[in-house]
Coordinates of N, CA and C in Angstrom, one line a residue:
M241 N -187.8 96.2 -159.3 CA -187.8 97.0 -158.1 C -187.1 98.4 -158.3
K242 N -187.5 99.4 -157.7 CA -186.8 100.7 -157.8 C -185.6 100.6 -157.0
M243 N -184.5 101.2 -157.5 CA -183.2 101.1 -156.8 C -183.0 102.4 -156.1
G244 N -182.1 102.4 -155.1 CA -181.7 103.5 -154.3 C -182.5 103.4 -153.0
F245 N -182.0 104.2 -152.0 CA -182.8 104.2 -150.8 C -182.8 105.5 -150.1
G246 N -183.6 105.8 -149.3 CA -183.7 107.1 -148.6 C -183.4 106.8 -147.2
L247 N -182.8 107.8 -146.5 CA -182.7 107.7 -145.1 C -183.7 108.7 -144.5
V248 N -184.6 109.6 -142.6 CA -185.6 110.0 -142.0 C -186.4 110.2 -141.7
F249 N -188.8 111.1 -140.6 CA -189.8 110.7 -140.1 C -190.7 111.4 -140.0
L250 N -193.1 111.1 -137.9 CA -193.5 112.1 -138.3 C -195.0 112.3 -138.2
L251 N -196.1 113.0 -138.6 CA -197.1 113.6 -137.7 C -198.6 113.9 -138.2
V252 N -199.5 114.2 -137.3 CA -200.9 114.7 -137.6 C -201.1 115.9 -136.9
L253 N -201.8 116.9 -137.4 CA -201.8 118.2 -136.8 C -203.2 118.8 -136.6
S254 N -203.2 119.8 -135.7 CA -204.3 120.7 -135.6 C -204.0 122.0 -136.2
L255 N -204.5 122.3 -137.3 CA -204.0 123.5 -138.1 C -204.2 124.8 -137.4
G256 N -205.2 124.9 -136.6 CA -205.5 126.1 -136.0 C -204.5 126.6 -135.1
V257 N -203.7 125.7 -134.5 CA -202.6 126.1 -133.5 C -201.6 127.0 -134.2
F258 N -201.4 126.9 -135.5 CA -200.3 127.6 -136.2 C -200.8 128.8 -137.0
D259 N -202.1 129.1 -136.9 CA -202.6 130.2 -137.7 C -201.8 131.5 -137.6
V260 N -201.2 131.8 -136.4 CA -200.6 133.1 -136.2 C -199.1 133.0 -136.7
C261 N -198.7 131.9 -137.2 CA -197.2 131.8 -137.5 C -197.0 132.2 -139.0
E262 N -196.0 133.0 -139.2 CA -195.5 133.2 -140.6 C -194.9 132.0 -141.1
G263 N -194.9 131.8 -142.4 CA -194.3 130.7 -143.1 C -195.1 129.4 -143.1
K264 N -196.4 129.5 -142.6 CA -197.2 128.3 -142.6 C -197.4 127.8 -144.0
G265 N -197.2 126.5 -144.2 CA -197.5 125.8 -145.4 C -196.3 125.9 -146.4
K266 N -195.3 126.7 -146.1 CA -194.1 126.7 -147.0 C -193.1 125.7 -146.4
G267 N -191.9 125.6 -147.0 CA -191.0 124.7 -146.5 C -189.9 124.3 -147.5
Y268 N -189.2 123.2 -147.1 CA -188.1 122.7 -148.0 C -188.7 122.2 -149.3
E269 N -187.9 122.3 -150.3 CA -188.3 121.6 -151.6 C -188.4 120.1 -151.5
E270 N -189.2 119.5 -152.3 CA -189.3 118.1 -152.2 C -187.9 117.4 -152.6
A271 N -187.6 116.4 -151.8 CA -186.3 115.7 -152.1 C -186.4 115.1 -153.5
V272 N -185.3 115.2 -154.2 CA -185.2 114.8 -155.6 C -185.7 113.3 -155.8
N273 N -185.3 112.5 -154.8 CA -185.6 111.0 -155.0 C -187.1 110.8 -154.7
C274 N -187.8 111.7 -154.2 CA -189.3 111.5 -154.0 C -190.0 111.6 -155.3
K275 N -189.3 112.0 -156.4 CA -189.9 112.0 -157.7 C -189.9 110.6 -158.3
R276 N -189.1 109.7 -157.8 CA -189.1 108.4 -158.3 C -189.3 107.3 -157.3
L277 N -189.3 107.6 -156.0 CA -189.6 106.7 -154.9 C -190.8 107.2 -154.2
E278 N -191.6 106.3 -153.7 CA -192.8 106.7 -152.9 C -192.2 107.1 -151.5
C279 N -192.6 108.3 -151.1 CA -192.1 108.9 -149.9 C -193.3 109.0 -148.8
A280 N -192.9 109.0 -147.6 CA -193.9 109.1 -146.5 C -194.5 110.5 -146.6
P281 N -195.9 110.6 -146.6 CA -196.5 111.9 -146.8 C -196.6 112.7 -145.5
Y282 N -196.4 114.0 -145.7 CA -196.5 114.9 -144.5 C -197.0 116.3 -145.0
E283 N -197.4 117.1 -144.0 CA -197.8 118.5 -144.3 C -196.9 119.4 -143.5
V284 N -196.5 120.5 -144.1 CA -195.7 121.5 -143.5 C -196.7 122.5 -142.8
V285 N -196.6 122.7 -141.5 CA -197.5 123.6 -140.8 C -196.8 124.9 -140.4
H286 N -195.5 124.9 -140.5 CA -194.7 126.2 -140.2 C -193.3 126.0 -140.7
S287 N -192.8 127.1 -141.2 CA -191.4 127.0 -141.7 C -190.6 128.3 -141.5
Q288 N -189.3 128.1 -141.2 CA -188.4 129.2 -141.1 C -187.2 128.8 -141.9
K289 N -186.2 129.7 -142.0 CA -185.0 129.5 -142.8 C -184.3 128.2 -142.4
D290 N -184.2 128.0 -141.1 CA -183.3 126.9 -140.6 C -184.1 125.6 -140.1
Y291 N -185.4 125.7 -140.2 CA -186.2 124.5 -139.8 C -187.6 124.6 -140.3
E292 N -188.3 123.5 -140.2 CA -189.8 123.5 -140.4 C -190.5 122.5 -139.4
I293 N -191.8 122.8 -139.2 CA -192.6 122.0 -138.4 C -193.5 121.2 -139.3
R294 N -193.6 119.9 -139.1 CA -194.4 119.0 -140.0 C -195.4 118.2 -139.2
S295 N -196.4 117.8 -139.9 CA -197.4 116.8 -139.4 C -197.4 115.6 -140.4
Y296 N -197.0 114.5 -140.0 CA -197.0 113.3 -140.9 C -198.3 112.5 -140.7
T297 N -198.7 111.9 -141.8 CA -199.8 110.9 -141.8 C -199.4 109.7 -141.1
T298 N -200.2 109.2 -140.1 CA -199.9 107.9 -139.4 C -199.9 106.8 -140.4
S299 N -198.8 106.1 -140.5 CA -198.6 105.1 -141.5 C -197.9 103.9 -141.0
M300 N -197.9 102.8 -141.7 CA -197.2 101.6 -141.3 C -195.7 101.7 -141.8
W301 N -194.8 101.3 -141.0 CA -193.4 101.2 -141.3 C -192.9 99.9 -140.9
I302 N -191.8 99.5 -141.4 CA -191.1 98.3 -140.9 C -189.8 98.6 -140.2
S303 N -189.6 98.0 -139.1 CA -188.4 98.4 -138.2 C -187.5 97.3 -137.9
T304 N -186.3 97.6 -137.5 CA -185.4 96.7 -136.9 C -185.6 96.6 -135.4
P305 N -185.1 95.6 -134.8 CA -185.0 95.7 -133.3 C -184.0 96.8 -132.9
P306 N -183.9 97.2 -131.6 CA -182.9 98.1 -131.2 C -181.5 97.6 -131.5
L307 N -180.6 98.4 -132.1 CA -179.3 98.0 -132.4 C -178.3 98.9 -131.6
N308 N -177.5 98.2 -130.7 CA -176.6 98.9 -129.8 C -175.2 99.0 -130.5
S309 N -174.7 100.2 -130.5 CA -173.4 100.4 -131.1 C -172.8 101.7 -130.7
S310 N -171.5 101.8 -130.8 CA -170.8 103.1 -130.5 C -170.7 103.9 -131.8
S311 N -171.2 103.3 -133.0 CA -171.0 103.9 -134.3 C -172.3 103.9 -135.1
Y312 N -172.7 105.1 -135.5 CA -173.8 105.3 -136.4 C -173.7 104.4 -137.6
K313 N -172.5 104.5 -138.2 CA -172.3 103.8 -139.5 C -172.4 102.3 -139.3
D314 N -171.9 101.7 -138.2 CA -172.1 100.3 -137.9 C -173.5 99.9 -137.8
A315 N -174.2 100.7 -137.0 CA -175.6 100.4 -136.7 C -176.5 100.5 -137.9
V316 N -176.3 101.5 -138.7 CA -177.2 101.6 -139.9 C -176.8 100.6 -140.9
G317 N -175.6 100.2 -141.0 CA -175.2 99.1 -141.9 C -175.9 97.8 -141.6
R318 N -175.9 97.5 -140.3 CA -176.6 96.3 -139.8 C -178.1 96.4 -140.0
G319 N -178.6 97.6 -139.7 CA -180.1 97.8 -139.8 C -180.5 97.7 -141.3
F320 N -179.7 98.3 -142.2 CA -180.1 98.3 -143.6 C -180.1 96.9 -144.1
N321 N -179.2 96.1 -143.7 CA -179.1 94.7 -144.2 C -180.4 94.0 -143.8
I322 N -180.9 94.2 -142.6 CA -182.1 93.5 -142.2 C -183.3 93.9 -143.0
L323 N -183.4 95.2 -143.2 CA -184.6 95.7 -143.9 C -184.6 95.5 -145.4
F324 N -183.4 95.6 -145.9 CA -183.2 95.4 -147.4 C -183.5 93.9 -147.7
A325 N -183.1 93.0 -146.8 CA -183.4 91.6 -147.0 C -185.0 91.4 -147.0
Y326 N -185.6 92.1 -146.1 CA -187.1 92.0 -146.0 C -187.7 92.4 -147.3
I327 N -187.4 93.6 -147.8 CA -188.0 94.0 -149.1 C -187.6 93.2 -150.3
Q328 N -186.5 92.5 -150.2 CA -186.1 91.6 -151.3 C -186.8 90.2 -151.2
G329 N -187.6 90.0 -150.2 CA -188.4 88.8 -150.2 C -188.2 87.9 -148.9
N330 N -187.4 88.4 -148.0 CA -187.3 87.7 -146.7 C -188.5 88.0 -145.8
N331 N -189.6 87.6 -146.2 CA -190.9 87.8 -145.5 C -191.8 86.7 -145.8
N332 N -192.9 86.6 -145.1 CA -193.8 85.4 -145.2 C -194.6 85.3 -146.5
Q333 N -194.6 86.4 -147.2 CA -195.3 86.4 -148.5 C -194.3 86.3 -149.7
R334 N -193.0 86.2 -149.3 CA -191.9 86.2 -150.3 C -192.1 87.4 -151.3
A335 N -192.6 88.5 -150.8 CA -192.9 89.6 -151.7 C -191.7 90.5 -151.9
K336 N -191.5 90.9 -153.1 CA -190.4 91.9 -153.4 C -191.1 93.3 -153.4
I337 N -190.6 94.1 -152.5 CA -191.3 95.4 -152.2 C -190.4 96.5 -152.7
D338 N -191.0 97.5 -153.3 CA -190.3 98.7 -153.8 C -189.6 99.4 -152.6
M339 N -188.5 100.0 -152.9 CA -187.8 100.8 -152.0 C -188.6 102.1 -151.8
T340 N -188.6 102.7 -150.6 CA -189.3 104.0 -150.4 C -188.3 104.9 -149.7
A341 N -188.8 106.1 -149.4 CA -188.0 107.1 -148.7 C -188.9 107.9 -147.8
P342 N -188.3 108.4 -146.7 CA -186.9 108.3 -146.3 C -186.7 107.0 -145.5
V343 N -185.4 106.7 -145.3 CA -185.1 105.7 -144.3 C -184.9 106.5 -143.0
L344 N -185.6 106.1 -142.0 CA -185.6 106.8 -140.8 C -184.9 106.0 -139.7
V345 N -184.1 106.8 -138.9 CA -183.3 106.1 -137.8 C -183.6 106.9 -136.5
D346 N -184.1 106.2 -135.5 CA -184.2 106.8 -134.2 C -182.9 106.6 -133.5
I347 N -182.4 107.7 -132.8 CA -181.1 107.6 -132.1 C -181.3 107.9 -130.7
F348 N -180.9 107.0 -129.8 CA -180.9 107.2 -128.4 C -179.4 107.3 -127.9
P349 N -178.9 108.5 -127.8 CA -177.5 108.7 -127.5 C -177.1 108.1 -126.2
S350 N -175.8 107.7 -126.2 CA -175.2 107.1 -124.9 C -175.2 108.2 -123.9
T351 N -175.2 107.7 -122.6 CA -175.1 108.7 -121.5 C -173.8 108.7 -120.8
G352 N -172.8 108.0 -121.4 CA -171.4 108.0 -120.8 C -170.4 107.8 -121.9
P353 N -169.1 108.1 -121.6 CA -168.1 108.0 -122.6 C -167.8 106.6 -123.2
S354 N -168.2 105.5 -122.4 CA -167.9 104.2 -122.8 C -169.1 103.4 -123.1
C355 N -170.3 104.1 -123.2 CA -171.6 103.4 -123.4 C -172.0 103.4 -124.9
N356 N -172.7 102.4 -125.3 CA -173.2 102.4 -126.7 C -174.4 103.2 -126.8
S357 N -174.6 103.8 -127.9 CA -175.9 104.4 -128.2 C -176.8 103.3 -128.8
S358 N -178.1 103.5 -128.9 CA -179.1 102.6 -129.4 C -179.7 103.2 -130.6
F359 N -180.0 102.4 -131.7 CA -180.5 102.9 -132.9 C -181.6 101.9 -133.4
I360 N -182.7 102.5 -134.0 CA -183.7 101.7 -134.6 C -183.9 102.3 -136.0
M361 N -183.9 101.4 -137.0 CA -184.1 101.9 -138.4 C -185.4 101.5 -138.9
Y362 N -186.0 102.3 -139.8 CA -187.3 102.1 -140.3 C -187.4 102.3 -141.8
F363 N -188.1 101.5 -142.5 CA -188.5 101.7 -143.9 C -190.0 102.0 -144.0
Y364 N -190.4 103.0 -144.7 CA -191.8 103.3 -144.9 C -192.4 102.2 -145.8
V365 N -193.6 101.7 -145.5 CA -194.2 100.6 -146.2 C -195.0 101.3 -147.4
P366 N -194.8 100.8 -148.6 CA -195.5 101.4 -149.8 C -197.0 101.3 -149.6
T367 N -197.8 102.1 -150.3 CA -199.2 102.1 -150.2 C -199.8 100.7 -150.5
K368 N -199.2 100.0 -151.5 CA -199.7 98.7 -151.9 C -199.8 97.8 -150.7
Y369 N -198.9 97.9 -149.7 CA -198.9 97.0 -148.6 C -199.2 97.6 -147.2
Q370 N -199.7 98.9 -147.3 CA -200.0 99.6 -146.0 C -201.0 98.8 -145.1
N371 N -202.0 98.2 -145.7 CA -203.1 97.5 -144.9 C -202.7 96.1 -144.6
N372 N -201.7 95.5 -145.3 CA -201.3 94.1 -145.1 C -199.9 93.9 -145.3
P373 N -199.0 94.5 -144.6 CA -197.5 94.3 -144.8 C -197.1 92.9 -144.5
P374 N -196.2 92.3 -145.4 CA -195.7 91.0 -145.1 C -195.1 90.9 -143.7
L375 N -195.1 89.7 -143.1 CA -194.5 89.5 -141.8 C -193.1 89.0 -141.9
S376 N -192.4 89.2 -140.8 CA -191.0 88.7 -140.8 C -190.5 88.5 -139.3
A377 N -189.7 87.6 -139.1 CA -189.1 87.4 -137.7 C -188.1 88.4 -137.4
Q378 N -187.5 89.0 -138.5 CA -186.4 89.9 -138.3 C -186.8 91.4 -138.3
A379 N -187.8 91.7 -139.1 CA -188.3 93.1 -139.2 C -189.8 93.1 -138.7
H380 N -190.1 94.2 -138.0 CA -191.3 94.3 -137.2 C -192.2 95.5 -137.8
Q381 N -193.5 95.3 -137.8 CA -194.4 96.3 -138.2 C -194.6 97.3 -137.0
V382 N -194.7 98.6 -137.4 CA -194.9 99.6 -136.4 C -195.6 100.8 -137.1
K383 N -196.5 101.4 -136.4 CA -197.2 102.6 -136.9 C -196.5 103.9 -136.4
L384 N -196.1 104.8 -137.3 CA -195.5 106.0 -137.0 C -196.2 107.2 -137.6
P385 N -196.1 108.3 -137.0 CA -195.3 108.7 -135.9 C -195.9 108.4 -134.6
K386 N -195.1 108.4 -133.5 CA -195.6 108.2 -132.2 C -195.9 109.5 -131.5
H387 N -195.5 110.6 -132.1 CA -195.8 111.9 -131.6 C -196.5 112.7 -132.7
K388 N -197.1 113.8 -132.3 CA -198.0 114.6 -133.2 C -197.2 115.5 -134.2
Y389 N -196.1 116.0 -133.7 CA -195.4 117.0 -134.6 C -193.9 116.6 -134.7
A390 N -193.3 117.2 -135.7 CA -191.9 117.0 -135.9 C -191.2 118.3 -136.3
A391 N -190.2 118.7 -135.6 CA -189.3 119.8 -135.9 C -188.1 119.2 -136.8
V392 N -187.9 119.8 -137.9 CA -187.0 119.2 -138.9 C -186.0 120.2 -139.4
R393 N -184.7 119.8 -139.4 CA -183.7 120.6 -140.0 C -183.0 119.8 -141.1
R394 N -182.8 120.4 -142.3 CA -182.3 119.7 -143.4 C -180.8 120.0 -143.6
F395 N -180.0 119.0 -144.1 CA -178.6 119.3 -144.4 C -178.1 118.3 -145.4
G396 N -177.0 118.5 -146.1 CA -176.5 117.7 -147.1 C -175.3 116.8 -146.7
G397 N -174.7 116.2 -147.7 CA -173.5 115.4 -147.5 C -173.9 114.0 -147.0
F398 N -172.9 113.3 -146.4 CA -173.1 112.0 -145.8 C -173.2 112.1 -144.3
M399 N -174.2 111.5 -143.7 CA -174.4 111.5 -142.3 C -173.3 110.6 -141.6
D400 N -172.8 111.1 -140.5 CA -171.8 110.3 -139.7 C -171.9 110.7 -138.2
D401 N -171.0 110.1 -137.4 CA -171.1 110.3 -136.0 C -170.7 111.8 -135.6
S402 N -170.1 112.5 -136.5 CA -169.6 113.9 -136.2 C -170.7 114.9 -136.6
N403 N -171.3 114.8 -137.8 CA -172.2 115.9 -138.2 C -173.6 115.7 -137.7
I404 N -174.0 114.5 -137.3 CA -175.4 114.3 -136.8 C -175.6 115.0 -135.5
P405 N -174.7 114.9 -134.5 CA -174.9 115.6 -133.3 C -174.8 117.1 -133.5
T406 N -174.0 117.6 -134.4 CA -173.8 119.0 -134.7 C -175.1 119.5 -135.3
Q407 N -175.7 118.8 -136.2 CA -177.0 119.2 -136.8 C -178.1 119.2 -135.8
A408 N -178.1 118.2 -134.9 CA -179.2 118.2 -133.8 C -179.0 119.4 -132.9
L409 N -177.8 119.7 -132.5 CA -177.6 120.9 -131.7 C -178.0 122.2 -132.4
A410 N -177.7 122.3 -133.7 CA -178.1 123.5 -134.5 C -179.7 123.6 -134.5
L411 N -180.4 122.5 -134.6 CA -181.8 122.5 -134.6 C -182.3 123.0 -133.3
R412 N -181.7 122.4 -132.2 CA -182.2 122.8 -130.9 C -182.0 124.3 -130.7
R413 N -180.9 124.9 -131.2 CA -180.6 126.3 -131.0 C -181.6 127.1 -131.9
S414 N -182.0 126.6 -133.0 CA -182.9 127.3 -133.9 C -184.3 127.4 -133.3
L415 N -184.6 126.4 -132.4 CA -185.9 126.4 -131.8 C -186.0 127.2 -130.5
K416 N -184.9 127.7 -130.1 CA -184.8 128.4 -128.8 C -185.7 129.7 -128.9
G417 N -186.6 129.8 -127.9 CA -187.5 131.0 -127.9 C -188.8 130.8 -128.8
T418 N -188.9 129.7 -129.4 CA -190.1 129.4 -130.2 C -191.2 128.8 -129.4
P419 N -192.4 128.7 -129.9 CA -193.5 128.0 -129.2 C -193.3 126.5 -128.9
W420 N -192.3 126.0 -129.7 CA -192.1 124.5 -129.6 C -190.9 124.1 -128.7
E421 N -190.2 125.1 -128.2 CA -189.0 124.8 -127.4 C -189.4 124.0 -126.2
T422 N -190.3 124.5 -125.4 CA -190.7 123.9 -124.1 C -191.2 122.5 -124.3
S423 N -192.1 122.3 -125.3 CA -192.6 121.0 -125.6 C -191.6 120.0 -125.9
I424 N -190.6 120.4 -126.7 CA -189.5 119.4 -127.1 C -188.6 119.2 -125.9
S425 N -188.3 120.2 -125.1 CA -187.4 120.0 -124.0 C -188.1 119.1 -122.9
T426 N -189.4 119.3 -122.7 CA -190.1 118.5 -121.7 C -190.1 117.0 -122.1
K427 N -190.4 116.8 -123.4 CA -190.5 115.4 -123.9 C -189.1 114.8 -124.0
N428 N -188.1 115.6 -124.3 CA -186.8 115.1 -124.8 C -185.6 115.5 -123.9
R429 N -185.7 115.3 -122.6 CA -184.6 115.7 -121.7 C -183.3 115.0 -122.1
A430 N -183.3 113.8 -122.6 CA -182.1 113.1 -123.0 C -181.6 113.5 -124.4
L431 N -182.4 114.4 -125.1 CA -182.0 114.8 -126.5 C -182.0 113.5 -127.4
T432 N -183.0 112.7 -127.3 CA -183.2 111.7 -128.3 C -183.8 112.3 -129.6
Y433 N -183.5 111.8 -130.7 CA -183.9 112.4 -132.0 C -183.9 111.3 -133.1
S434 N -184.3 111.7 -134.2 CA -184.3 110.9 -135.4 C -183.5 111.5 -136.5
V435 N -183.0 110.7 -137.5 CA -182.5 111.3 -138.7 C -183.2 110.6 -139.9
A436 N -183.3 111.3 -141.0 CA -183.9 110.7 -142.1 C -183.0 111.0 -143.3
G437 N -182.9 110.0 -144.2 CA -182.1 110.2 -145.4 C -182.8 109.7 -146.6
Y438 N -182.6 110.4 -147.8 CA -183.3 110.1 -149.0 C -182.5 109.6 -150.1
N439 N -181.2 109.2 -149.8 CA -180.3 108.8 -150.9 C -179.6 107.5 -150.7
S440 N -179.3 106.9 -151.8 CA -178.4 105.7 -151.7 C -177.0 106.2 -151.4
P441 N -176.2 105.3 -150.7 CA -174.8 105.7 -150.5 C -174.0 105.9 -151.7
F442 N -174.5 105.5 -152.9 CA -173.8 105.6 -154.1 C -174.1 106.9 -154.8
E443 N -175.0 107.7 -154.2 CA -175.4 109.0 -154.8 C -174.6 110.1 -154.1
Y444 N -173.9 110.9 -154.9 CA -173.0 111.9 -154.3 C -173.5 113.3 -154.5
E445 N -174.5 113.5 -155.4 CA -175.1 114.8 -155.6 C -176.5 114.9 -155.1
N446 N -177.0 116.1 -154.7 CA -178.3 116.3 -154.3 C -178.7 115.5 -153.1
R447 N -177.8 115.3 -152.2 CA -178.1 114.5 -151.0 C -178.9 115.3 -150.0
V448 N -179.9 114.6 -149.5 CA -180.9 115.2 -148.6 C -180.9 114.4 -147.3
N449 N -180.6 115.0 -146.2 CA -180.7 114.4 -144.9 C -181.5 115.4 -144.0
E450 N -182.1 114.8 -143.0 CA -182.8 115.6 -142.0 C -182.6 115.1 -140.6
V451 N -182.6 116.0 -139.6 CA -182.5 115.6 -138.2 C -183.9 116.1 -137.7
I452 N -184.5 115.3 -136.8 CA -185.9 115.5 -136.4 C -186.0 115.4 -134.8
F453 N -186.7 116.3 -134.3 CA -187.2 116.2 -132.9 C -188.7 116.0 -132.9
W454 N -189.2 115.1 -132.1 CA -190.6 114.8 -132.1 C -191.3 115.4 -130.8
F455 N -192.5 115.8 -131.0 CA -193.2 116.4 -129.8 C -194.7 116.4 -130.1
D456 N -195.5 116.6 -129.0 CA -196.9 116.5 -129.1 C -197.7 117.8 -129.0
R457 N -197.1 118.8 -128.3 CA -197.9 120.1 -128.1 C -197.0 121.3 -128.4
P458 N -197.6 122.3 -129.0 CA -196.8 123.5 -129.2 C -196.7 124.3 -127.9

């Protein structure tokens, strides 16, 4: 089995919508770990210095149930244990499945000071198992993305409860005045979003994280 894991997600596009945009087809460099792990495929349809718009191929992922917690670290720790057990053979085929990237986490922020947020973690299913992923009572099959487009901001370091909201706010500010601002605001009044990570927690260099807003129309 390949070692390491990736953390975030994603879309299908209508290319003609973005023909007038500068930066179409450019974007962030490929994450280093995607050279050794299978990564979820996507196409960059527009890019700027602080963000890019992607279209991901609809694919099969494996997910946890919703995990309620006041701590991102706590939630992803529990979620990773569930999904890692699944790829280690805790499934109906007893199959050992290669690690992929990114690891994607949907975040539904709490609406009050004493409320828990909700988190759902996903692993991308390798091509070998895309048409017939092993079943499990703990991990569930799901097709992603659920929306057509993704606005993505990349950042480094280790994700935590402090820098994730900061990066989400920075992405929202970068999108202000763009063709995608209204679509994201209409769909995302509660500012739900996803994060994606491409590194093991034991990797300290070349860390790649992403915060993502999903939407359907420009």
